Short mmCIF file of C-alpha atoms and ligand atoms in Angstrom, two decimals:
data_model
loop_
_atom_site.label_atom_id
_atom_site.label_comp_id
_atom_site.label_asym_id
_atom_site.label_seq_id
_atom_site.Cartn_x
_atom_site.Cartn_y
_atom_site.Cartn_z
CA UNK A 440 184.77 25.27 -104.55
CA UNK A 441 183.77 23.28 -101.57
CA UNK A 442 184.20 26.40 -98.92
CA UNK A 443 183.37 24.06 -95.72
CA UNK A 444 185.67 21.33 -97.12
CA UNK A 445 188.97 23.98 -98.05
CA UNK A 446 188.62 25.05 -94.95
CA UNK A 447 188.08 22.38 -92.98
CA UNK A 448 191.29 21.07 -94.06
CA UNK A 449 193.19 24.54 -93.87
CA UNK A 450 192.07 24.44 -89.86
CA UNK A 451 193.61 20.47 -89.39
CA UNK A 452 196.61 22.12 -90.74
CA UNK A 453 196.60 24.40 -87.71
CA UNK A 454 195.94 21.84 -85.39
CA UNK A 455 198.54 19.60 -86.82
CA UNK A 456 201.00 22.41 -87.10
CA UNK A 457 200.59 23.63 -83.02
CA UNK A 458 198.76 27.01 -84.41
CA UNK A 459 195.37 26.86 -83.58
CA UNK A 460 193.95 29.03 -81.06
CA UNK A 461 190.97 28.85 -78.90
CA UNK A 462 189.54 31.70 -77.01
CA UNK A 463 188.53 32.07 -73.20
CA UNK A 464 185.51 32.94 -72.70
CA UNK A 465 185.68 35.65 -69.13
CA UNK A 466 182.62 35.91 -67.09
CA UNK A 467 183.11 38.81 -65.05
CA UNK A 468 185.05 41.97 -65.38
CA UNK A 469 188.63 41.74 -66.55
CA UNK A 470 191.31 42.22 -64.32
CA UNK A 471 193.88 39.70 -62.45
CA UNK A 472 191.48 38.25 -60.86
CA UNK A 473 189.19 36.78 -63.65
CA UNK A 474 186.44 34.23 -63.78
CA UNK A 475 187.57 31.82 -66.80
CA UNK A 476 184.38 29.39 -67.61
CA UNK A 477 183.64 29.11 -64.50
CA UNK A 478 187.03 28.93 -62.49
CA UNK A 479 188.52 31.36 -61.05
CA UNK A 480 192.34 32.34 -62.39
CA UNK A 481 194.87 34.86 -61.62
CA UNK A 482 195.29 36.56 -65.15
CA UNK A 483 199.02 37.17 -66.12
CA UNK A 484 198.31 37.78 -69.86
CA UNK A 485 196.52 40.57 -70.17
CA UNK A 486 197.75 44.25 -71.04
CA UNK A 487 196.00 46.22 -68.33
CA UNK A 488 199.25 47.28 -67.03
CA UNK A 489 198.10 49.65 -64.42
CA UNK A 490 195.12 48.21 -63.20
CA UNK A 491 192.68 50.53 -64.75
CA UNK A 492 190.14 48.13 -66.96
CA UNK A 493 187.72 47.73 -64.15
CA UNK A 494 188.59 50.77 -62.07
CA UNK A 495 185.60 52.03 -60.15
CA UNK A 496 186.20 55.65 -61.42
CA UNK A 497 186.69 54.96 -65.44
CA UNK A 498 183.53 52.97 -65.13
CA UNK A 499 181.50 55.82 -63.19
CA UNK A 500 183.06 57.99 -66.22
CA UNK A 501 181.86 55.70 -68.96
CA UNK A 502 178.12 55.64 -67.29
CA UNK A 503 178.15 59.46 -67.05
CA UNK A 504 179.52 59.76 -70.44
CA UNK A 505 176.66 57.20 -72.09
CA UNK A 506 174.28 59.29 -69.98
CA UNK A 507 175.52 62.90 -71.20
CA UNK A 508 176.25 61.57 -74.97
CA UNK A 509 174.26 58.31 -75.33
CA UNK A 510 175.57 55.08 -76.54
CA UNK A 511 177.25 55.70 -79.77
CA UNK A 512 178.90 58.65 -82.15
CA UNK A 513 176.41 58.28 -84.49
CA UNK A 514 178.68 59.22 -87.11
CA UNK A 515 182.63 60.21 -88.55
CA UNK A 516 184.11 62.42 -86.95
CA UNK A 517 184.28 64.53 -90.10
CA UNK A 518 180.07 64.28 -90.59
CA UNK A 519 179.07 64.95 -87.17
CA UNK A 520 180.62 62.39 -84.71
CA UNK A 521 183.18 64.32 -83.46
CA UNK A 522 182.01 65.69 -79.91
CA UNK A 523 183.15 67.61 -77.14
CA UNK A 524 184.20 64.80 -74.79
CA UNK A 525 186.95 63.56 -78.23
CA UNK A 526 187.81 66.96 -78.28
CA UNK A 527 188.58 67.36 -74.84
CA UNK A 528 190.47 63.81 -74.61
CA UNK A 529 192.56 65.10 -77.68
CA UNK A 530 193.54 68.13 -75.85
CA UNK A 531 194.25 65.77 -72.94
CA UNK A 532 196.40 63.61 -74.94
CA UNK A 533 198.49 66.55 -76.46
CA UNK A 534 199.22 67.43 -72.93
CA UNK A 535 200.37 64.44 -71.75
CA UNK A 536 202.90 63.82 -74.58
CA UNK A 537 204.53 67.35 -74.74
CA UNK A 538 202.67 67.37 -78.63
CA UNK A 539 201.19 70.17 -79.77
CA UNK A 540 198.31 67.98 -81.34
CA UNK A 541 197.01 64.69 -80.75
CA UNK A 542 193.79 62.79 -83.36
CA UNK A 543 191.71 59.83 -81.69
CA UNK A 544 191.56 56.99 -83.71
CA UNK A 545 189.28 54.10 -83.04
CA UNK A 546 192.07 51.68 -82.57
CA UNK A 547 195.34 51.43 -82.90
CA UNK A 548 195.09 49.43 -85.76
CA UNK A 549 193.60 52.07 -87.51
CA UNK A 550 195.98 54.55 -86.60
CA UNK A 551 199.09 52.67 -87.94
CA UNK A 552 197.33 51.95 -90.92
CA UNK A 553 196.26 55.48 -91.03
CA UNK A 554 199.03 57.01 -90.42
CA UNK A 555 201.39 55.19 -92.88
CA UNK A 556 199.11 55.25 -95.73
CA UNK A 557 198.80 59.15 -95.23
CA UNK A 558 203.17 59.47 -95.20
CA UNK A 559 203.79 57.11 -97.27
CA UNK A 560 203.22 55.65 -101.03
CA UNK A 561 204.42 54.27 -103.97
CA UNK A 562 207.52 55.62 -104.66
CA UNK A 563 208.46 56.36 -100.98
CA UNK A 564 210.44 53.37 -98.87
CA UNK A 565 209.14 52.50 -95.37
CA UNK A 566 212.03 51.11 -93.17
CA UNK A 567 210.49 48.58 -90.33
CA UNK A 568 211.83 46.69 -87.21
CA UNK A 569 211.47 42.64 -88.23
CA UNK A 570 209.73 42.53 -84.83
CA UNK A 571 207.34 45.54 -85.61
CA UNK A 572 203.36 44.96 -84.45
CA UNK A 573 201.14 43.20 -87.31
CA UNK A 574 199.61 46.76 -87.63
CA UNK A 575 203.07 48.58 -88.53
CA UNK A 576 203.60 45.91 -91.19
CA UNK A 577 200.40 46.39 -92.59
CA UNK A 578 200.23 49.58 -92.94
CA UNK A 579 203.20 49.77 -94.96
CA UNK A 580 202.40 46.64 -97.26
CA UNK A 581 198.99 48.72 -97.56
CA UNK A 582 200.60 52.00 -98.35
CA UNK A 583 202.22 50.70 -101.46
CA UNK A 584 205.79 51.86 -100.57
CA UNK A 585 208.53 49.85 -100.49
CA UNK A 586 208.93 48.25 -97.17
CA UNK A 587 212.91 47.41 -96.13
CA UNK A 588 212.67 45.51 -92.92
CA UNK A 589 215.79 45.73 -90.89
CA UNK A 590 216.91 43.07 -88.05
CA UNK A 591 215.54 43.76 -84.79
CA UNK A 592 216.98 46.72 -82.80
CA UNK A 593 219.56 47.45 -84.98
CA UNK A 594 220.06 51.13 -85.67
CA UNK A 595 223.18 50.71 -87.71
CA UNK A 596 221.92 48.24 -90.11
CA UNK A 597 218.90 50.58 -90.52
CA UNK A 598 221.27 53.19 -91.33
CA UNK A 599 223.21 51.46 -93.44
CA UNK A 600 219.84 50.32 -95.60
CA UNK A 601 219.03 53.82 -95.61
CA UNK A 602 222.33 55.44 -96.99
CA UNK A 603 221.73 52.55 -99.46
CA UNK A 604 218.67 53.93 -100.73
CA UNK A 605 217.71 56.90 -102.83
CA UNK A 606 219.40 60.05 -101.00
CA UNK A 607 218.64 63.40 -101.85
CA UNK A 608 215.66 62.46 -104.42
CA UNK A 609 212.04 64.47 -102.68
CA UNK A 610 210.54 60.86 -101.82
CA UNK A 611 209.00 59.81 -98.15
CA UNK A 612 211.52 58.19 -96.29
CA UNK A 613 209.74 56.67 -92.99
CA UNK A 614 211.58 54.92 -90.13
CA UNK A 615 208.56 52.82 -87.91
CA UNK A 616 209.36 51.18 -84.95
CA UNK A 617 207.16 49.68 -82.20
CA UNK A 618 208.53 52.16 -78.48
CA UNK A 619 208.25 48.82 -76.34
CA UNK A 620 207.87 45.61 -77.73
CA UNK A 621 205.22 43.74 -77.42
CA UNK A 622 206.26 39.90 -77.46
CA UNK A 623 209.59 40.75 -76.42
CA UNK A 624 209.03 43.08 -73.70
CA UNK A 625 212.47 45.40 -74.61
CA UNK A 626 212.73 48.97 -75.77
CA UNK A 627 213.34 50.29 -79.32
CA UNK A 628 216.84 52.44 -79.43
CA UNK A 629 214.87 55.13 -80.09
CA UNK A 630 217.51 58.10 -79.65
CA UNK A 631 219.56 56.01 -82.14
CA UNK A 632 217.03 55.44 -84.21
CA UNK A 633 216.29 59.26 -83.99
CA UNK A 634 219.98 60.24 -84.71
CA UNK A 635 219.41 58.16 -87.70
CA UNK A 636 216.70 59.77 -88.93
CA UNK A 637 217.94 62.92 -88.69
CA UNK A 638 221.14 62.58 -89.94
CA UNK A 639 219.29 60.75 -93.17
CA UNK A 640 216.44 62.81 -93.24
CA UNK A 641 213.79 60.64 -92.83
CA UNK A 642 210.67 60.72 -90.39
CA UNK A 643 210.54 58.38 -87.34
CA UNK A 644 207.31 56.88 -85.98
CA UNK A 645 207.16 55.45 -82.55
CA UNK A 646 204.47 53.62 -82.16
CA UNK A 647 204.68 52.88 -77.94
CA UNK A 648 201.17 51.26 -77.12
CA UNK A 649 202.81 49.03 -74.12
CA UNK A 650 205.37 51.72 -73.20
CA UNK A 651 203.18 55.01 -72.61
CA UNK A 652 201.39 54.61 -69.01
CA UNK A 653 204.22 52.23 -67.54
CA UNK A 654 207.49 53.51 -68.47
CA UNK A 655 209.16 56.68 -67.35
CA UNK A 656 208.42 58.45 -64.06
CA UNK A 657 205.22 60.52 -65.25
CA UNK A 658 204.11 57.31 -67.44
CA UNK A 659 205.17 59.43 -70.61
CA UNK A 660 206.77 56.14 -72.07
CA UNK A 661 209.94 55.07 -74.12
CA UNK A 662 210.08 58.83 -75.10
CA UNK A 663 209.95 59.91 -71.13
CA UNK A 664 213.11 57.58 -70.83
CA UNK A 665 215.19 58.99 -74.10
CA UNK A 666 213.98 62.33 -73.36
CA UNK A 667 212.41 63.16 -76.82
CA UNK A 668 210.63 65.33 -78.03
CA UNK A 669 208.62 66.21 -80.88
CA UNK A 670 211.00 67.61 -83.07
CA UNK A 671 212.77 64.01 -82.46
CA UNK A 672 209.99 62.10 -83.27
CA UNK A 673 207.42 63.50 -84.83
CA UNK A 674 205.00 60.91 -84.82
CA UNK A 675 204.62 59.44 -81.90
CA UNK A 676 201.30 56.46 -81.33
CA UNK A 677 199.59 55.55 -78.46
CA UNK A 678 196.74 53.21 -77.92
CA UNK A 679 193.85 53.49 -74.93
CA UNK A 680 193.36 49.66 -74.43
CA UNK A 681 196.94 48.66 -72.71
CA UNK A 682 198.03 50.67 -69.96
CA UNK A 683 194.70 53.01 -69.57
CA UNK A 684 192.33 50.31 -69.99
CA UNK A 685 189.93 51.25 -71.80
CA UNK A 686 190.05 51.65 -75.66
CA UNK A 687 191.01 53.42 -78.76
CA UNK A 688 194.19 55.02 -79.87
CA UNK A 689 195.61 58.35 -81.29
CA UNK A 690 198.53 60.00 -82.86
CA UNK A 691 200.52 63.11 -81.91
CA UNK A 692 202.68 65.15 -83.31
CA UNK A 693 202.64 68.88 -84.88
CA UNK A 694 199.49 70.68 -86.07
CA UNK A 695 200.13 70.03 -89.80
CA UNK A 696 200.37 66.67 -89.12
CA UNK A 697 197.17 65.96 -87.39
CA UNK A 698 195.85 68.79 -90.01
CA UNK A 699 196.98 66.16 -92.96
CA UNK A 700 196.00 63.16 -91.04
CA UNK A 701 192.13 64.86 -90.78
CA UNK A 702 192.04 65.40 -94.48
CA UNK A 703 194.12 62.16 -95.73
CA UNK A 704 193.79 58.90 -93.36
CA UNK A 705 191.57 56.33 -94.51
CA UNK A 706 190.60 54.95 -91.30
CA UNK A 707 189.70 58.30 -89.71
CA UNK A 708 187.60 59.58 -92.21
CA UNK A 709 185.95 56.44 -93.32
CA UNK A 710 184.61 55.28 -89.67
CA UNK A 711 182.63 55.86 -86.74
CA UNK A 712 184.03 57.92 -83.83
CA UNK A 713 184.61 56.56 -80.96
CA UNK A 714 181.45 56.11 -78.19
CA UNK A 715 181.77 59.63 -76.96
CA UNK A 716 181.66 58.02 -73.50
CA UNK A 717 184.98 55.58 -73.85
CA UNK A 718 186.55 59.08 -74.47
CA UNK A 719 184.97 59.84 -71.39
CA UNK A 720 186.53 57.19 -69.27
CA UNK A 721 189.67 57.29 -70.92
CA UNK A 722 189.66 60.76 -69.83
CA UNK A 723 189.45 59.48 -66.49
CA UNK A 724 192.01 56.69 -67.04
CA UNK A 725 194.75 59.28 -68.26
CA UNK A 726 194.00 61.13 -64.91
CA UNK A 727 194.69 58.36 -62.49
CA UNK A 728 197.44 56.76 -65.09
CA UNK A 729 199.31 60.44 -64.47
CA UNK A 730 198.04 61.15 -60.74
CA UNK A 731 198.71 57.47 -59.41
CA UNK A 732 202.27 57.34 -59.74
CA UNK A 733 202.38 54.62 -57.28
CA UNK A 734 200.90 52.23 -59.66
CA UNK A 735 203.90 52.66 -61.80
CA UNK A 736 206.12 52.16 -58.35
CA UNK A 737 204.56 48.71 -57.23
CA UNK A 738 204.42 47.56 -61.31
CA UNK A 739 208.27 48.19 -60.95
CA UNK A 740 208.48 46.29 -58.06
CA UNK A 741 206.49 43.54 -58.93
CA UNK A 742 209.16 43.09 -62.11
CA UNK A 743 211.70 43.41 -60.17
CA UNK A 744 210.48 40.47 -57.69
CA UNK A 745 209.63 38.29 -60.87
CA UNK A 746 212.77 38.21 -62.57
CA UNK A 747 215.13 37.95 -60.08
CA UNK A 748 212.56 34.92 -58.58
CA UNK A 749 212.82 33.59 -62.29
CA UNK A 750 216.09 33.57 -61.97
CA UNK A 751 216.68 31.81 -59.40
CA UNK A 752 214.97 29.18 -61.18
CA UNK A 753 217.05 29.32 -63.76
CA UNK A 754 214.82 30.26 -66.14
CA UNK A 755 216.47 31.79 -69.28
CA UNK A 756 214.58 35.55 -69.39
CA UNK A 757 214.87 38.59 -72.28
CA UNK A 758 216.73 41.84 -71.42
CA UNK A 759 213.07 42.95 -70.44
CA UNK A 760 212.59 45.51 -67.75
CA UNK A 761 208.90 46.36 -68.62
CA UNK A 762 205.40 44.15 -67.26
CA UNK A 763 205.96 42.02 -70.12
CA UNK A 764 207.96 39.15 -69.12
CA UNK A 765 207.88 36.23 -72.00
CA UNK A 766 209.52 32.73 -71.25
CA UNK A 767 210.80 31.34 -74.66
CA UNK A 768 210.30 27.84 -75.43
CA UNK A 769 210.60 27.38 -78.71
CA UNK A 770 208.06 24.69 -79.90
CA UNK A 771 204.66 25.67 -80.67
CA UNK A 772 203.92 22.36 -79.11
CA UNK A 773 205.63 23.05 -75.82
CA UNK A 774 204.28 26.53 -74.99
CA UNK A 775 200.58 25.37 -75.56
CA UNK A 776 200.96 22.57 -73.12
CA UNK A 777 202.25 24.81 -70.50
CA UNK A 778 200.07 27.25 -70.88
CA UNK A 779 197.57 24.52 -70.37
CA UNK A 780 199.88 23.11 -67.26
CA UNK A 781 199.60 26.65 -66.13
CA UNK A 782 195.19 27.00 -66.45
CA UNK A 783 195.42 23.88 -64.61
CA UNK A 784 197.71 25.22 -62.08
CA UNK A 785 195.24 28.38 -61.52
CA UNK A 786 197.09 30.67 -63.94
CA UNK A 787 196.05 32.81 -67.42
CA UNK A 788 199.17 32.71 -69.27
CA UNK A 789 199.40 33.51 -73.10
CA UNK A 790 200.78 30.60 -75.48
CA UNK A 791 201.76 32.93 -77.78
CA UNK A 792 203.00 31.03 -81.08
CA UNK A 793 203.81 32.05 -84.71
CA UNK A 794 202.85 34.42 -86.85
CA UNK A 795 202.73 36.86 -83.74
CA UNK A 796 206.42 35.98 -83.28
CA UNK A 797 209.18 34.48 -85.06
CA UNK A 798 208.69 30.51 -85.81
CA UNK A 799 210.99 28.43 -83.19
CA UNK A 800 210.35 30.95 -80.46
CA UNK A 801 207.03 30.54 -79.23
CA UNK A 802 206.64 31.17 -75.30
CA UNK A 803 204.67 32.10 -72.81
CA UNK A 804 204.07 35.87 -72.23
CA UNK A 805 203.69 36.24 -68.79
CA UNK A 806 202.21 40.11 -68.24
CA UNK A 807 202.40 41.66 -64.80
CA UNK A 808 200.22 44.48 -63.36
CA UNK A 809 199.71 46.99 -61.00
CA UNK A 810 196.70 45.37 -59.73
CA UNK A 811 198.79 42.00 -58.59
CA UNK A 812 200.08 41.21 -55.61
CA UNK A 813 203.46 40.07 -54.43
CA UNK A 814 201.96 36.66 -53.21
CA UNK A 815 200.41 36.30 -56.57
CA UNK A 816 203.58 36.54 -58.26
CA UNK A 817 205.27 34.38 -55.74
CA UNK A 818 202.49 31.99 -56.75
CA UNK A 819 202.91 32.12 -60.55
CA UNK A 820 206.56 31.72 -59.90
CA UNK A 821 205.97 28.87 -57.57
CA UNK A 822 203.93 26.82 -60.61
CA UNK A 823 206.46 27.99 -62.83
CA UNK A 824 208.94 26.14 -60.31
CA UNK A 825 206.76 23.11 -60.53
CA UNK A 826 206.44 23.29 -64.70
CA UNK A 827 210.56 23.78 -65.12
CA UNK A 828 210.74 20.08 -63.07
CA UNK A 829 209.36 18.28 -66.11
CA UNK A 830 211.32 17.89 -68.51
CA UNK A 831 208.59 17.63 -71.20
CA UNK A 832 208.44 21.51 -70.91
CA UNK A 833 212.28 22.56 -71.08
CA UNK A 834 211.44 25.42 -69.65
CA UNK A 835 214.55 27.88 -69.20
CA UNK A 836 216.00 26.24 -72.42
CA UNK A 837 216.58 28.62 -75.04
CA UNK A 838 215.23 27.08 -78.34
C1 PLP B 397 198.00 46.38 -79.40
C2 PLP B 397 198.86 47.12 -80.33
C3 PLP B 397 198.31 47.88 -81.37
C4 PLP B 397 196.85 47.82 -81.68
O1 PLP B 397 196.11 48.59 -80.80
P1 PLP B 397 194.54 48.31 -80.68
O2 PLP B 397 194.00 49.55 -80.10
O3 PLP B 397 194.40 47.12 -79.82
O4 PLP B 397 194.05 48.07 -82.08
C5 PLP B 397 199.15 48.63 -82.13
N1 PLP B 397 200.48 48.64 -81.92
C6 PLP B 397 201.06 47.90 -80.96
C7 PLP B 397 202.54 47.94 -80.78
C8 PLP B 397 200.26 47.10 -80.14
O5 PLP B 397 200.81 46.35 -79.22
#
């Protein structure tokens, strides 16, 4: 086979098709203020909800932790990777989610994928939120369990598919569901979805990487908001590289489970730890993401400000009260030249198109953060003012 010529063609498809994707290359630090090859930009695509990416203190934290424990792990945490700063992080993380255990992953990736290949196999049935991340999806298709997809947010359809199924027999039955979703910016009905569960006996997994940090008065997430605990959901996900800006992920739940998850998941036993020292400075982060409550306040605000300014635009937002604040419209087409309108215009906007979301509703997804300020957001909605003027872009349209 002609590899350069297959593929060659397979990438004009993408092209042709709206779907190809270039990346940015940043100069400097990341942040809202970002240097984008060359120019500078205001960055309202990113997931460093609270500002903490390029925080003076989680950097002073990673230096000291590369000093104490060098550059890398060296190792698994099984062999002999696993070091005191993980350890203490883990403790850290158990804390801060009312868990009585929490297990670093590398990414969150890897703890999805771990995590529902250790629950779940053949003969069990994974249940799954059509909007789930890639990485929930995955993991189940990986497992080798059947995965039921049910439509988006819809707690009685999922219990209806699950009363279908195979009551009473001893297999896995595992409810995932993203906490806050990404691309859509709303919340799972995660005390429905827990009522579900137990009523059906099944396990939920709430996997809130954009939710824990930003939601809920102490940052504790969707599950802050609902008010559950572990006995409600028993596995609860979190990733380092949103909200606490820096990077990796972990699970939490009750002692057997991150007991079973040491023995039995594939991508914690069968990788290297994490740098000792990003445990170090997400040790930090999780400090000031807890301590700084006012970050949390003016993130609030700032949404607030945006959508009501978005409004009176008339442009056509989802029931999102969270920092991520997408703009639907529609064509793959459309949302790449506005997000290119936008770059021109001084902004970093995602285009974010199909497979990451549904095809027909691409859009932009327009991320706010702590670390803005009310003019910049007056700004962005200023060129978005500009932007819903041409027609070309139908922004505000509903596809
Ligand atoms: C980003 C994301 C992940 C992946 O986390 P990484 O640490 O970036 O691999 C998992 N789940 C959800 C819902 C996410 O948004």
């Amino acid at each position: 086979m002609d590899l350069r010529g297959e593929l060659r063609a397979r990438l004009a498809a993408l092209e042709r098709d709206g779907l190809y994707r270039r990346r940015r290359v940043l100069e400097g630090p990341q942040g809202v203020d970002v240097v984008v090859e060359g120019r500078q930009r205001v960055n309202f695509s990113g997931n460093d909800y609270l500002g903490l990416a390029n925080h003076p203190e989680v950097v002073a934290a990673l230096r000291r932790g590369a000093e104490d424990y060098g550059a890398g792990a060296g190792a698994a945490h099984l062999v002999s990777g696993h070091g005191r700063a993980h350890h203490a992080l883990e403790e850290e993380l158990a804390e801060f989610t009312g868990r009585e255990r929490a297990l670093l992953f590398s990414t969150g990736y890897m703890a999805n994928l771990g995590a529902i290949t250790a629950l779940a196999g053949r003969g069990d049935t994974v249940f799954e939120d059509r909007l789930n991340h890639a990485s929930l999806l995955d993991g189940a298709l990986l497992s080798g369990a059947r995965l039921k997809r049910y439509p988006h947010a819809d707690a009685a359809a999922l219990r209806q598919s699950l009363s279908a199924g195979s009551a009473g027999d001893a297999s896995t039955r595992l409810i995932v569901s993203d906490g806050l979703f990404s691309m859509d910016g709303d919340v799972a009905p995660v005390a429905e979805l827990a009522a579900v569960a137990r009523e059906l006996d099944a396990v939920l997994m709430i996997d809130d990487a954009h939710g824990l940090g930003v939601l809920g008065g102490r940052g504790g997430g969707v599950l802050e908001l609902a008010d559950l605990g572990q006995d409600a959901v028993p596995v609860l996900v979190g990733t380092l590289g949103k909200a606490f800006g820096t990077f990796g992920a972990f699970v939490a739940g009750c002692a057997e489970l991150i007991e079973y998850l040491i023995q039995r998941a594939r991508t914690y036993l069968y990788t290297t730890a994490l740098p000792p020292a990003m445990a170090e400075a997400s040790r930090a982060a999780l400090r000031l993401a807890r301590e700084e409550s006012w970050r949390r306040g003016h993130l609030h605000r700032l949404i607030q400000r945006f959508r009501a300014g978005a409004g009176q635009l008339g442009l056509v937002l989802m029931p999102s009260t969270s920092p991520i604040q997408p703009v639907v419209l529609g064509a793959n087409a459309s949302v790449v030249r506005a997000g290119t309108a936008l770059f021109e215009a001084g902004f970093l906007v995602g285009a974010i198109r199909p497979p990451t979301v549904p095809v027909g509703t691409a859009r932009l997804r327009i991320t706010l953060s702590a670390a803005h300020t009310e003019t910049q957001v007056d700004s962005l909605l200023a060129a978005l003012a500009d932007l819903a003027a041409r027609p070309e872009f139908r922004v505000g349209a509903m596809p």
